[in-house]
Every structure is written in C-alpha cells, then in structure tokens.
Amino acid sequence: MDLKQVEYMIRIAEENNITRAAEKLFLTQSALNQQLLKLEKELGTPLFHRSRTNWRLTEAGEVYIRSAKELLRIKKDTYNQIRDIAETRKGTLSIGLTTGRGITMFGEVYPAFHQKFPEIIVEPVEKRVRELQTMIAEDQLDIAFLTLTVEERTRDVYIPLCDEEILLVIPSGHPLSACAAPPGEPYAVMDLTQLRYEPFVLMDKVSTMRSLATRIFREAGFQPNILFETKNNHTITTMIRANICCSLIPAYYAEHDPEGLACFALPSHPSWQVAASYKKDRYLSRAARYFIELGREYWGM
C-alpha cells in the first residue's frame, strides 16, 4: 500500500467530500480524484458513494479505511520506537489541551520540553474534553490533558496527575461571604441549599464540569436557577466578581485569582481529576512520557 495514498483516502473519508479533502491536502481536486480512481481500479470496487455534498464509504471503503488507520498507527508506533532506540529525538508530538488552563500549563512546561527535545515538532490542539477524547480514540492525538471524573473515562489509558476539589463560589459582597475562612486557612463548608434561590452561571451542558455540577445539585435536592451557561470558567469568575451570580468551579480558577470571590467547600467535597490520556495499546514515545512528567510536576504531584 502507498502510504501517501492511504493518507489521501483517510482525508476524503474524514471530510466526506473530495473538494474539501483536496483543499486540506493542498492538492487539486483532479489530482486527488485520479489517486482515488487508480486505487479503486486496483481494488476492483468503489470505496465511496459519490454525491455533490456528501461522500459516504461503501462497505469496501469501510474495510479499507479501518485498515488504513491501523496501518498509519503501526507506522507511527514503529518510527517512535526506533527513534527512541536510536535516541534521535526527532519527530512530532500532538498534544490535546483544554481551553483556558490547558494552554497556560503548556506555556509553563514547553520551554523545559523544548530544551530536552529541540527537534521534536509539538502540535498543541485546544478542544473541549469530549472532543479530545474522540481525537485520542481516533488516533488524531498522541496525548491529551483532561479534567474529568473517573466515570467519564473512555477505554483509553488515563494517568492521574492530581485530584482537584470543586468549590462553591459567591461574590465577596454577598451577605454569606462573611462565613468564608480567612486566606490561607482551609475552606469553610457551606451547604448548597443555602443558595437555593440565588442565580447561578454554569458551564454549558456538553462540558465535563456541567455533568459534575448537575450531579452535585441533584444530591443537594434542588434545580438551580440558571442565569446563563458559558464555555469558559473565566467568564464565570468575572460574573461572580460583578455580583451577578454564584457558581460551582474547579479550585484552580478560585485559587489563581481569588480577588472578589468568597470560596467554600461543599459537605461532600466533590472532586475530579486532571489526567493525561493516550490511546490504549499505543506506543508512548520518550518525548510524550517526558511531557506527561512535566505536566505531573506542574500539577503538583
């Protein structure tokens, strides 16, 4: 099999459109179509159901693409193992990061990584947690740094980096803020029901944080009054400082910029994990392992 041709076919399958695939590959549509026709002639059967807007895999195409992805995985694992044996320290490393603190961590640890592996080309990708999980499963990322509960793990490999508590946060001007512990002391505990009638701003429904928040409210026995939803924890802390709402947020966001926030632990002390993930049965290169170790140091384990 021609590996370049294999990559072309996978791209058509991913885009479901030969025009978009050609654009992503920096090829003319005619050149890409010639490659497809050549392969289909060799195989004696079409790989795609053609239409103007949507190209779907035939049964033969599904078999081909499944094997093609495995072939590229074997190639990458083989090259990574040989490079580690030869200590060439070359290649690429694609890293999935959550928006916000994921890229902050990357900026902190990348200089140390680059010093040790200056010829490794790093490709950072910022996505939501579930999108990153999908990319790991589909071999589109080497590793990813995720925040999630144990129940939200997929069948891939997860390396815990730290446990993080979820805090109840209210404006510092709220009447109940006087109950908060002084800076530097353990958080005072507050029952969530004391804020039953307060407005909340929460992460949106597709986030892992929202799944955890929903469970916390369910255990507290009430549905929150949700003012609006957002994709960004920084938006939430900004709204809290403006005396607009209360929220449940990861401790990271409260501890890195506590001004204007009154923070409380919940009676059950809910938490989740910051974890590094990679595809099950994939070879983890020396460079990838080192980046994970840098992440572990960053998160304090």
CSV table of C-alpha atoms in Angstrom, one decimal:
chain,number,residue,atom,x,y,z
A,1,MET,CA,0.0,0.0,0.0
A,2,ASP,CA,1.2,3.5,-0.9
A,3,LEU,CA,1.2,5.3,2.5
A,4,LYS,CA,0.7,8.7,0.9
A,5,GLN,CA,-2.3,7.4,-1.0
A,6,VAL,CA,-3.6,5.9,2.3
A,7,GLU,CA,-3.5,9.3,3.9
A,8,TYR,CA,-5.4,10.8,0.9
A,9,MET,CA,-8.2,8.2,1.3
A,10,ILE,CA,-8.5,8.8,5.0
A,11,ARG,CA,-8.8,12.5,4.4
A,12,ILE,CA,-11.6,12.1,1.9
A,13,ALA,CA,-13.4,9.8,4.4
A,14,GLU,CA,-12.9,12.4,7.3
A,15,GLU,CA,-14.2,15.3,5.2
A,16,ASN,CA,-17.0,13.3,3.4
A,17,ASN,CA,-16.2,15.5,0.4
A,18,ILE,CA,-13.4,15.3,-2.1
A,19,THR,CA,-13.2,19.0,-2.7
A,20,ARG,CA,-12.7,19.8,1.0
A,21,ALA,CA,-10.2,16.9,1.3
A,22,ALA,CA,-8.2,18.3,-1.7
A,23,GLU,CA,-8.1,21.7,-0.1
A,24,LYS,CA,-6.8,20.3,3.2
A,25,LEU,CA,-4.2,18.3,1.4
A,26,PHE,CA,-3.1,21.2,-0.8
A,27,LEU,CA,-3.9,19.2,-3.9
A,28,THR,CA,-6.1,19.9,-6.9
A,29,GLN,CA,-9.4,18.1,-6.8
A,30,SER,CA,-8.5,16.5,-10.2
A,31,ALA,CA,-5.2,15.1,-8.8
A,32,LEU,CA,-6.9,13.7,-5.7
A,33,ASN,CA,-9.6,12.2,-7.8
A,34,GLN,CA,-7.1,10.5,-10.0
A,35,GLN,CA,-5.5,8.9,-6.9
A,36,LEU,CA,-8.9,7.6,-5.8
A,37,LEU,CA,-9.8,6.2,-9.3
A,38,LYS,CA,-6.4,4.5,-9.5
A,39,LEU,CA,-6.9,2.8,-6.2
A,40,GLU,CA,-10.5,1.8,-6.9
A,41,LYS,CA,-9.3,0.3,-10.3
A,42,GLU,CA,-6.7,-1.7,-8.4
A,43,LEU,CA,-9.2,-3.0,-5.8
A,44,GLY,CA,-11.9,-3.6,-8.4
A,45,THR,CA,-14.6,-1.8,-6.4
A,46,PRO,CA,-15.6,1.7,-5.4
A,47,LEU,CA,-14.7,3.0,-2.0
A,48,PHE,CA,-17.2,5.9,-1.8
A,49,HIS,CA,-20.8,6.6,-2.6
A,50,ARG,CA,-20.5,9.9,-4.5
A,51,SER,CA,-22.8,12.8,-4.2
A,52,ARG,CA,-22.3,16.6,-4.6
A,53,THR,CA,-22.3,17.3,-0.9
A,54,ASN,CA,-21.7,14.1,0.9
A,55,TRP,CA,-19.3,11.2,0.1
A,56,ARG,CA,-20.1,8.1,2.1
A,57,LEU,CA,-17.9,5.0,2.4
A,58,THR,CA,-19.1,1.8,0.7
A,59,GLU,CA,-18.8,-1.4,2.6
A,60,ALA,CA,-15.4,-2.0,0.9
A,61,GLY,CA,-14.4,1.6,1.8
A,62,GLU,CA,-15.1,1.0,5.5
A,63,VAL,CA,-12.8,-2.1,5.4
A,64,TYR,CA,-10.1,-0.1,3.6
A,65,ILE,CA,-10.3,3.0,5.9
A,66,ARG,CA,-10.3,0.8,9.1
A,67,SER,CA,-7.2,-1.0,7.9
A,68,ALA,CA,-5.6,2.2,6.6
A,69,LYS,CA,-5.8,3.9,10.0
A,70,GLU,CA,-4.3,0.8,11.7
A,71,LEU,CA,-1.5,0.9,9.1
A,72,LEU,CA,-0.7,4.5,9.9
A,73,ARG,CA,-0.8,3.8,13.6
A,74,ILE,CA,1.7,0.9,13.2
A,75,LYS,CA,3.9,3.2,11.1
A,76,LYS,CA,3.9,5.9,13.8
A,77,ASP,CA,4.5,3.5,16.7
A,78,THR,CA,7.3,1.8,14.8
A,79,TYR,CA,9.0,5.1,14.0
A,80,ASN,CA,8.7,6.3,17.6
A,81,GLN,CA,10.2,3.1,18.9
A,82,ILE,CA,13.1,3.2,16.5
A,83,ARG,CA,13.7,6.9,17.2
A,84,ASP,CA,13.8,6.2,20.9
A,85,ILE,CA,16.2,3.3,20.4
A,86,ALA,CA,18.4,5.5,18.2
A,87,GLU,CA,17.9,8.5,20.5
A,88,THR,CA,17.4,10.7,17.5
A,89,ARG,CA,14.9,12.9,19.4
A,90,LYS,CA,13.1,13.9,16.2
A,91,GLY,CA,9.5,13.6,15.0
A,92,THR,CA,6.2,15.2,16.0
A,93,LEU,CA,4.1,15.2,19.2
A,94,SER,CA,0.4,16.2,19.0
A,95,ILE,CA,-0.9,17.3,22.4
A,96,GLY,CA,-4.6,17.9,23.3
A,97,LEU,CA,-5.3,20.7,25.8
A,98,THR,CA,-8.4,22.1,27.3
A,99,THR,CA,-9.1,25.7,26.7
A,100,GLY,CA,-8.0,28.1,29.4
A,101,ARG,CA,-5.7,26.4,31.9
A,102,GLY,CA,-4.6,23.8,29.4
A,103,ILE,CA,-2.8,26.3,27.3
A,104,THR,CA,-1.5,28.0,30.4
A,105,MET,CA,0.1,24.7,31.5
A,106,PHE,CA,1.5,24.3,28.0
A,107,GLY,CA,3.2,27.7,28.2
A,108,GLU,CA,4.8,26.9,31.5
A,109,VAL,CA,6.2,23.5,30.6
A,110,TYR,CA,7.0,23.8,26.9
A,111,PRO,CA,10.4,25.6,27.5
A,112,ALA,CA,11.7,22.7,29.5
A,113,PHE,CA,10.4,20.2,26.9
A,114,HIS,CA,12.0,22.1,24.1
A,115,GLN,CA,15.3,22.3,25.8
A,116,LYS,CA,15.4,18.5,26.1
A,117,PHE,CA,13.8,17.7,22.7
A,118,PRO,CA,14.6,20.7,20.5
A,119,GLU,CA,13.9,18.8,17.2
A,120,ILE,CA,10.5,17.5,18.2
A,121,ILE,CA,7.8,19.5,16.5
A,122,VAL,CA,5.0,20.0,19.0
A,123,GLU,CA,1.4,20.4,17.7
A,124,PRO,CA,-0.9,21.8,20.5
A,125,VAL,CA,-4.6,21.4,20.0
A,126,GLU,CA,-7.2,23.2,22.1
A,127,LYS,CA,-10.6,21.5,22.3
A,128,ARG,CA,-13.3,20.5,24.8
A,129,VAL,CA,-12.7,17.4,26.9
A,130,ARG,CA,-15.1,15.1,25.0
A,131,GLU,CA,-13.7,16.3,21.7
A,132,LEU,CA,-10.2,15.5,22.9
A,133,GLN,CA,-11.3,12.0,24.0
A,134,THR,CA,-12.7,11.4,20.5
A,135,MET,CA,-9.4,12.6,18.9
A,136,ILE,CA,-7.4,10.2,21.1
A,137,ALA,CA,-9.7,7.3,20.2
A,138,GLU,CA,-9.3,8.1,16.5
A,139,ASP,CA,-5.5,8.4,16.7
A,140,GLN,CA,-5.6,12.1,15.9
A,141,LEU,CA,-3.6,13.0,19.1
A,142,ASP,CA,-0.6,11.4,20.8
A,143,ILE,CA,-1.6,12.6,24.3
A,144,ALA,CA,-4.2,14.9,25.9
A,145,PHE,CA,-4.5,16.6,29.2
A,146,LEU,CA,-8.1,16.3,30.5
A,147,THR,CA,-10.2,17.3,33.5
A,148,LEU,CA,-13.0,14.7,34.3
A,149,THR,CA,-14.4,12.3,36.8
A,150,VAL,CA,-13.4,8.6,36.8
A,151,GLU,CA,-16.9,7.7,35.4
A,152,GLU,CA,-16.2,9.8,32.3
A,153,ARG,CA,-13.2,7.9,31.2
A,154,THR,CA,-13.2,6.0,28.0
A,155,ARG,CA,-11.4,2.7,27.3
A,156,ASP,CA,-8.2,4.5,26.6
A,157,VAL,CA,-5.3,5.0,29.1
A,158,TYR,CA,-5.6,7.7,31.8
A,159,ILE,CA,-2.7,8.7,34.0
A,160,PRO,CA,-3.9,10.7,37.1
A,161,LEU,CA,-1.9,13.9,37.6
A,162,CYS,CA,-3.8,15.4,40.6
A,163,ASP,CA,-7.2,15.5,42.3
A,164,GLU,CA,-9.0,18.8,42.3
A,165,GLU,CA,-11.8,19.9,44.5
A,166,ILE,CA,-14.9,21.6,43.2
A,167,LEU,CA,-15.8,24.7,45.2
A,168,LEU,CA,-18.9,26.8,45.8
A,169,VAL,CA,-18.1,30.4,45.0
A,170,ILE,CA,-20.1,33.5,45.7
A,171,PRO,CA,-19.4,37.3,45.3
A,172,SER,CA,-17.2,38.7,48.1
A,173,GLY,CA,-20.0,41.2,48.7
A,174,HIS,CA,-22.7,38.6,49.3
A,175,PRO,CA,-24.1,38.5,52.9
A,176,LEU,CA,-22.9,34.9,53.3
A,177,SER,CA,-19.3,35.8,52.3
A,178,ALA,CA,-18.7,36.7,56.0
A,179,CYS,CA,-18.8,32.9,56.7
A,180,ALA,CA,-15.7,32.2,54.4
A,181,ALA,CA,-12.4,31.2,56.0
A,182,PRO,CA,-9.6,33.8,56.1
A,183,PRO,CA,-7.0,33.5,53.3
A,184,GLY,CA,-4.5,30.7,53.9
A,185,GLU,CA,-6.9,28.6,56.0
A,186,PRO,CA,-9.0,25.5,54.9
A,187,TYR,CA,-12.2,26.4,53.2
A,188,ALA,CA,-15.3,26.8,55.4
A,189,VAL,CA,-18.0,24.3,54.5
A,190,MET,CA,-21.4,25.6,53.2
A,191,ASP,CA,-24.5,23.6,52.4
A,192,LEU,CA,-25.5,24.3,48.8
A,193,THR,CA,-29.2,24.6,49.9
A,194,GLN,CA,-28.4,27.9,51.5
A,195,LEU,CA,-28.2,29.3,48.0
A,196,ARG,CA,-31.3,27.6,46.7
A,197,TYR,CA,-32.8,30.9,45.5
A,198,GLU,CA,-29.7,32.5,44.1
A,199,PRO,CA,-28.9,32.9,40.4
A,200,PHE,CA,-26.1,30.6,39.1
A,201,VAL,CA,-24.0,30.8,36.0
A,202,LEU,CA,-22.7,27.3,35.0
A,203,MET,CA,-20.6,25.7,32.3
A,204,ASP,CA,-22.7,24.5,29.3
A,205,LYS,CA,-24.3,21.1,29.0
A,206,VAL,CA,-21.6,19.5,26.9
A,207,SER,CA,-18.8,20.2,29.4
A,208,THR,CA,-17.5,17.6,31.9
A,209,MET,CA,-17.8,20.3,34.6
A,210,ARG,CA,-21.5,20.6,33.9
A,211,SER,CA,-22.0,16.9,34.3
A,212,LEU,CA,-20.4,17.1,37.7
A,213,ALA,CA,-22.3,20.2,38.7
A,214,THR,CA,-25.6,18.5,37.7
A,215,ARG,CA,-24.8,15.6,40.0
A,216,ILE,CA,-23.9,18.0,42.9
A,217,PHE,CA,-27.2,19.9,42.6
A,218,ARG,CA,-29.2,16.6,42.3
A,219,GLU,CA,-27.6,15.4,45.5
A,220,ALA,CA,-28.5,18.7,47.1
A,221,GLY,CA,-32.1,18.1,46.2
A,222,PHE,CA,-32.9,21.1,44.0
A,223,GLN,CA,-32.6,22.5,40.5
A,224,PRO,CA,-30.5,25.7,40.3
A,225,ASN,CA,-31.8,29.0,38.9
A,226,ILE,CA,-29.5,29.2,35.9
A,227,LEU,CA,-29.0,32.7,34.7
A,228,PHE,CA,-27.0,31.6,31.6
A,229,GLU,CA,-24.4,29.0,30.5
A,230,THR,CA,-20.9,29.5,29.2
A,231,LYS,CA,-17.9,27.6,27.8
A,232,ASN,CA,-15.4,29.4,29.9
A,233,ASN,CA,-14.7,29.3,33.6
A,234,HIS,CA,-13.1,32.7,33.4
A,235,THR,CA,-16.4,34.1,32.3
A,236,ILE,CA,-18.0,32.6,35.4
A,237,THR,CA,-15.5,34.2,37.8
A,238,THR,CA,-15.9,37.5,36.0
A,239,MET,CA,-19.7,37.3,36.6
A,240,ILE,CA,-19.2,36.4,40.2
A,241,ARG,CA,-16.9,39.4,40.8
A,242,ALA,CA,-19.6,41.6,39.2
A,243,ASN,CA,-22.1,40.4,41.9
A,244,ILE,CA,-24.3,38.8,39.3
A,245,CYS,CA,-24.3,35.1,40.3
A,246,CYS,CA,-22.9,32.2,42.3
A,247,SER,CA,-21.3,29.1,40.8
A,248,LEU,CA,-19.5,25.8,41.2
A,249,ILE,CA,-16.0,25.9,39.8
A,250,PRO,CA,-12.7,23.9,39.9
A,251,ALA,CA,-10.4,25.1,42.7
A,252,TYR,CA,-7.8,26.2,40.2
A,253,TYR,CA,-9.8,29.1,39.0
A,254,ALA,CA,-10.6,30.4,42.5
A,255,GLU,CA,-7.0,29.9,43.8
A,256,HIS,CA,-5.2,31.5,40.9
A,257,ASP,CA,-7.2,34.8,41.1
A,258,PRO,CA,-9.2,34.9,44.4
A,259,GLU,CA,-9.9,38.6,44.4
A,260,GLY,CA,-13.7,39.4,44.7
A,261,LEU,CA,-14.5,35.7,45.4
A,262,ALA,CA,-15.7,34.0,48.5
A,263,CYS,CA,-15.0,30.3,48.3
A,264,PHE,CA,-16.5,27.4,50.2
A,265,ALA,CA,-16.1,23.6,50.3
A,266,LEU,CA,-19.2,21.5,49.9
A,267,PRO,CA,-20.1,19.0,52.6
A,268,SER,CA,-19.3,16.0,50.3
A,269,HIS,CA,-16.1,17.6,49.0
A,270,PRO,CA,-16.7,16.7,45.3
A,271,SER,CA,-13.7,16.5,43.1
A,272,TRP,CA,-12.4,15.3,39.7
A,273,GLN,CA,-9.1,14.5,38.2
A,274,VAL,CA,-6.6,16.2,36.0
A,275,ALA,CA,-5.3,13.3,33.9
A,276,ALA,CA,-3.1,12.7,30.9
A,277,SER,CA,-4.6,10.3,28.3
A,278,TYR,CA,-3.4,8.3,25.3
A,279,LYS,CA,-4.9,5.6,23.1
A,280,LYS,CA,-4.9,2.1,24.5
A,281,ASP,CA,-2.2,-0.2,23.0
A,282,ARG,CA,-0.3,2.8,21.5
A,283,TYR,CA,3.4,3.1,22.0
A,284,LEU,CA,4.1,6.1,24.1
A,285,SER,CA,7.3,7.8,22.9
A,286,ARG,CA,10.0,9.0,25.2
A,287,ALA,CA,9.1,12.6,24.3
A,288,ALA,CA,5.4,12.0,25.2
A,289,ARG,CA,6.4,10.4,28.5
A,290,TYR,CA,8.6,13.4,29.3
A,291,PHE,CA,5.8,15.9,28.5
A,292,ILE,CA,3.5,14.0,30.9
A,293,GLU,CA,6.1,14.1,33.6
A,294,LEU,CA,6.4,17.9,33.1
A,295,GLY,CA,2.6,18.0,33.4
A,296,ARG,CA,2.7,16.0,36.6
A,297,GLU,CA,5.2,18.4,38.1
A,298,TYR,CA,3.1,21.4,37.0
A,299,TRP,CA,0.0,20.0,38.8
A,300,GLY,CA,2.0,19.3,41.9
A,301,MET,CA,2.3,15.6,42.2
